[in-house]
Amino acid sequence: MIRLQNIEKVYRTDTVETLAVNGISLDIAKGEFLSIMGPSGCGKSTLLNIMGLLDEPSRGTIRIAGQDVSSFSDQRLARFRNEQLGFIFQSYHLINDLQVLDNVELPLLYRSSSARERRDLAAEALEKVGLSNRLKHFPSQLSGGQRQRVAIARAIVGKPQIILADEPTGNLDSAMGNEIMDILINLNQNDGTTVVMVTHDENMANKTHRLVRLFDGSQVQ
Amino acid sequence: MLRNYFKIAIAVLKRRKFFTFISLFGISFTLTILMVGTAFLDKVISPDYPDYKRERSLYVGSMELQNSKEGWLNRSNVSFYFFDHYVSRLKSVEKIGISSYSKASNAYINKKKIVINYKYTNADYWRVLEYRFLEGKPYAEQQILHAERVAVISKAIKKAYFGDVSSVVGQYISADEVNYRVIGVVDNVAKTMRNFAGDMFLPYTVSKENYKKPDLMGSYSAVLLARSKADVPKMKLEFDQMMKKVPIGNKEFDRLYCNADYFFASITRGITGDGKDSGITKAVSVLVALVILFLLLPTINLVNINITRIMERSSEIGVRKAFGASSRTLVYQFIVENMILTFLGGLLGLLFSALMIYFFNSWNLMDGVRLSLNFSVLMYSFLACVFFGLISGVYPAWRMSRLNVVKALKAQ
């Protein structure tokens, strides 16, 4: 599903060059649930951002769903992200000015779907994460766990093949974290969605199919 | 999609109220000034009492003699002789309304000084221009021929001179120690109608000047009326051809310019033009430059505020990009949002303009000038809104759309 070949990411300033990701090659199969672990600053999030086409590698190639995405234009990349990828962030990144339902239907705004269709799909996604009673709430009126569930609903509303989750349980207590993890496992098992998750939590990582460990930008396991 | 943008735009406006106030104040204040200015310009340019036949009219107001070798010139109003001797013979001219510029005379009523601005006119002046007679009637050819000391006065001077009386026809009014019998009273003319405003109108034959003197320069101007709108260009051509044959009659000069202008050109010629050039291009350019300069200041202010506001929303921008918004879509979103803000400012501006115009009219700030917010004023204001919205939205939106997603998401 995702094939990374010899990916490198170098951050350059006037005086310093930092190698954030150093020659990583990785194959992630369709329907796989993969977790990435490693100490802070080891390049986990950078790698995830590269997989999510939010950041460009300095070297190496990425193929997602059989397509070489390195030559995609801004428009094409945007459409590809919209159709194939769903993101979950540690700090949720919900738009506080919009109600829960509006937040969830955001990815559908960039497709040709009617307002009614968007509403229905967003409501359906919220029902899946157990928040169908919070449609008209604003993010600020929800707990951390609820916000992350809204973020998951937003990630799955467009029915992407791949979910990329950057420390989705990082800001939550263990009970809430487990709830979120259950939702992700459910998505992976029942819908066949490929999930790649960056985490610090060994327990969460152990629930996934495969664990990749990074250290100083390189893969060590 | 638009509903989503609208929701966001309103939420953003509510979020930083001071910024919103500054933005809306900048837009609405500028638009108010523009709208009132346009209403004023519209008042000057559009046909108005008593000059309703502008489509059929050409205006002759200045005579210019030039010494092209030494580069000096002499410019003044036109002589009565010129109109009588040359222009009245043009075939395409149906009527000529001739009037002198206003002269002031002081009168003392109950120890109070009244300034009477009087003009000399011919009889056709009353046919070319449509003054509203509140009582009496204008003087006719016979009265002019006999140099009768008769006068048509304005409603304002009737009140100032005679007080609150119902009729003054037959009574006498004095100017420059000459008594004139009032034969008509007309409604007041707005000061913006400079050529037609006056307190008292007299037959040109009672003037002390020798109106028969064969000079080209004098103190008169005229409105030439064609038989139909379609005849106006023909009348202009005939006038220009006639001018080629008019002898200069003064060896000091080698060039002679006098023009029968359309109304707008007759104004610009006096401000930015000369005998040769009507000055329209220069006048319009100056006006456009002033408007752009005037719009530029609040626009730059808006651009700055918008950049600050947009950068505050970098997390949202990151999320939108991550979920499939292209740079172009984001530019479009922020321009739409900015247009919403601009139109809100426009609505406020419209409200303030209506209030300003209401007070301008009800306090009678300029004698007889009644401004109004008509369709053309609204059109110009709408265009100004679009200009504002686009100019102040495009650059910040473009900058924002270039944001790197990862950096944008980290910025929160």
PDB file of N, CA and C in Angstrom, chain B residues 299 302-303 306 331-332 334-336 338-340 342-343 383-398:
ATOM      1  N   THR B 299      -6.688  50.075   2.108  1.00  0.00           N
ATOM      2  CA  THR B 299      -6.409  48.747   1.555  1.00  0.00           C
ATOM      3  C   THR B 299      -5.132  48.179   2.170  1.00  0.00           C
ATOM      4  N   LEU B 302      -5.856  47.087   5.534  1.00  0.00           N
ATOM      5  CA  LEU B 302      -6.593  45.815   5.517  1.00  0.00           C
ATOM      6  C   LEU B 302      -5.668  44.642   5.201  1.00  0.00           C
ATOM      7  N   VAL B 303      -4.744  44.866   4.271  1.00  0.00           N
ATOM      8  CA  VAL B 303      -3.809  43.799   3.913  1.00  0.00           C
ATOM      9  C   VAL B 303      -3.040  43.369   5.164  1.00  0.00           C
ATOM     10  N   ASN B 306      -5.278  41.577   7.586  1.00  0.00           N
ATOM     11  CA  ASN B 306      -5.603  40.255   7.048  1.00  0.00           C
ATOM     12  C   ASN B 306      -4.450  39.274   7.194  1.00  0.00           C
ATOM     13  N   VAL B 331      -6.834  30.071  -1.462  1.00  0.00           N
ATOM     14  CA  VAL B 331      -6.850  31.471  -1.902  1.00  0.00           C
ATOM     15  C   VAL B 331      -8.300  31.900  -2.124  1.00  0.00           C
ATOM     16  N   TYR B 332      -9.031  31.022  -2.807  1.00  0.00           N
ATOM     17  CA  TYR B 332     -10.439  31.307  -3.090  1.00  0.00           C
ATOM     18  C   TYR B 332     -11.218  31.498  -1.788  1.00  0.00           C
ATOM     19  N   PHE B 334     -10.157  32.434   1.202  1.00  0.00           N
ATOM     20  CA  PHE B 334      -9.838  33.657   1.936  1.00  0.00           C
ATOM     21  C   PHE B 334     -10.306  34.902   1.200  1.00  0.00           C
ATOM     22  N   ILE B 335     -10.332  34.827  -0.119  1.00  0.00           N
ATOM     23  CA  ILE B 335     -10.863  35.974  -0.865  1.00  0.00           C
ATOM     24  C   ILE B 335     -12.362  36.087  -0.607  1.00  0.00           C
ATOM     25  N   VAL B 336     -13.050  34.941  -0.610  1.00  0.00           N
ATOM     26  CA  VAL B 336     -14.494  34.973  -0.336  1.00  0.00           C
ATOM     27  C   VAL B 336     -14.741  35.548   1.056  1.00  0.00           C
ATOM     28  N   ASN B 338     -12.866  37.530   2.699  1.00  0.00           N
ATOM     29  CA  ASN B 338     -12.561  38.965   2.707  1.00  0.00           C
ATOM     30  C   ASN B 338     -13.655  39.776   2.020  1.00  0.00           C
ATOM     31  N   MET B 339     -14.236  39.156   0.989  1.00  0.00           N
ATOM     32  CA  MET B 339     -15.348  39.838   0.299  1.00  0.00           C
ATOM     33  C   MET B 339     -16.530  39.989   1.260  1.00  0.00           C
ATOM     34  N   ILE B 340     -16.752  38.965   2.085  1.00  0.00           N
ATOM     35  CA  ILE B 340     -17.856  39.041   3.038  1.00  0.00           C
ATOM     36  C   ILE B 340     -17.615  40.217   3.995  1.00  0.00           C
ATOM     37  N   THR B 342     -15.730  42.803   3.414  1.00  0.00           N
ATOM     38  CA  THR B 342     -15.828  44.056   2.662  1.00  0.00           C
ATOM     39  C   THR B 342     -17.283  44.449   2.439  1.00  0.00           C
ATOM     40  N   PHE B 343     -18.113  43.455   2.119  1.00  0.00           N
ATOM     41  CA  PHE B 343     -19.514  43.794   1.868  1.00  0.00           C
ATOM     42  C   PHE B 343     -20.220  44.224   3.143  1.00  0.00           C
ATOM     43  N   LEU B 383     -18.604  48.672  -6.960  1.00  0.00           N
ATOM     44  CA  LEU B 383     -17.312  48.432  -7.624  1.00  0.00           C
ATOM     45  C   LEU B 383     -16.163  48.692  -6.647  1.00  0.00           C
ATOM     46  N   ALA B 384     -16.313  49.757  -5.856  1.00  0.00           N
ATOM     47  CA  ALA B 384     -15.271  50.071  -4.878  1.00  0.00           C
ATOM     48  C   ALA B 384     -15.140  48.928  -3.868  1.00  0.00           C
ATOM     49  N   CYS B 385     -16.284  48.325  -3.482  1.00  0.00           N
ATOM     50  CA  CYS B 385     -16.276  47.195  -2.542  1.00  0.00           C
ATOM     51  C   CYS B 385     -15.511  46.020  -3.138  1.00  0.00           C
ATOM     52  N   VAL B 386     -15.812  45.727  -4.400  1.00  0.00           N
ATOM     53  CA  VAL B 386     -15.158  44.599  -5.058  1.00  0.00           C
ATOM     54  C   VAL B 386     -13.649  44.863  -5.127  1.00  0.00           C
ATOM     55  N   PHE B 387     -13.301  46.092  -5.477  1.00  0.00           N
ATOM     56  CA  PHE B 387     -11.897  46.499  -5.558  1.00  0.00           C
ATOM     57  C   PHE B 387     -11.205  46.258  -4.212  1.00  0.00           C
ATOM     58  N   PHE B 388     -11.849  46.756  -3.150  1.00  0.00           N
ATOM     59  CA  PHE B 388     -11.340  46.581  -1.792  1.00  0.00           C
ATOM     60  C   PHE B 388     -11.130  45.111  -1.460  1.00  0.00           C
ATOM     61  N   GLY B 389     -12.197  44.356  -1.679  1.00  0.00           N
ATOM     62  CA  GLY B 389     -12.211  42.938  -1.310  1.00  0.00           C
ATOM     63  C   GLY B 389     -11.103  42.177  -2.005  1.00  0.00           C
ATOM     64  N   LEU B 390     -10.958  42.437  -3.298  1.00  0.00           N
ATOM     65  CA  LEU B 390      -9.969  41.696  -4.067  1.00  0.00           C
ATOM     66  C   LEU B 390      -8.552  42.114  -3.695  1.00  0.00           C
ATOM     67  N   ILE B 391      -8.333  43.434  -3.729  1.00  0.00           N
ATOM     68  CA  ILE B 391      -6.977  43.921  -3.496  1.00  0.00           C
ATOM     69  C   ILE B 391      -6.479  43.546  -2.098  1.00  0.00           C
ATOM     70  N   SER B 392      -7.347  43.719  -1.106  1.00  0.00           N
ATOM     71  CA  SER B 392      -6.877  43.470   0.251  1.00  0.00           C
ATOM     72  C   SER B 392      -6.899  41.989   0.603  1.00  0.00           C
ATOM     73  N   GLY B 393      -7.535  41.165  -0.228  1.00  0.00           N
ATOM     74  CA  GLY B 393      -7.609  39.743   0.081  1.00  0.00           C
ATOM     75  C   GLY B 393      -6.598  38.904  -0.667  1.00  0.00           C
ATOM     76  N   VAL B 394      -6.269  39.342  -1.880  1.00  0.00           N
ATOM     77  CA  VAL B 394      -5.459  38.476  -2.744  1.00  0.00           C
ATOM     78  C   VAL B 394      -4.055  38.237  -2.177  1.00  0.00           C
ATOM     79  N   TYR B 395      -3.377  39.303  -1.793  1.00  0.00           N
ATOM     80  CA  TYR B 395      -1.996  39.127  -1.345  1.00  0.00           C
ATOM     81  C   TYR B 395      -1.901  38.279  -0.062  1.00  0.00           C
ATOM     82  N   PRO B 396      -2.681  38.624   0.987  1.00  0.00           N
ATOM     83  CA  PRO B 396      -2.620  37.775   2.190  1.00  0.00           C
ATOM     84  C   PRO B 396      -3.006  36.327   1.883  1.00  0.00           C
ATOM     85  N   ALA B 397      -3.999  36.140   1.025  1.00  0.00           N
ATOM     86  CA  ALA B 397      -4.441  34.784   0.705  1.00  0.00           C
ATOM     87  C   ALA B 397      -3.323  34.024  -0.015  1.00  0.00           C
ATOM     88  N   TRP B 398      -2.658  34.710  -0.907  1.00  0.00           N
ATOM     89  CA  TRP B 398      -1.576  34.072  -1.648  1.00  0.00           C
ATOM     90  C   TRP B 398      -0.442  33.675  -0.698  1.00  0.00           C
TER      91      TRP B 398
END
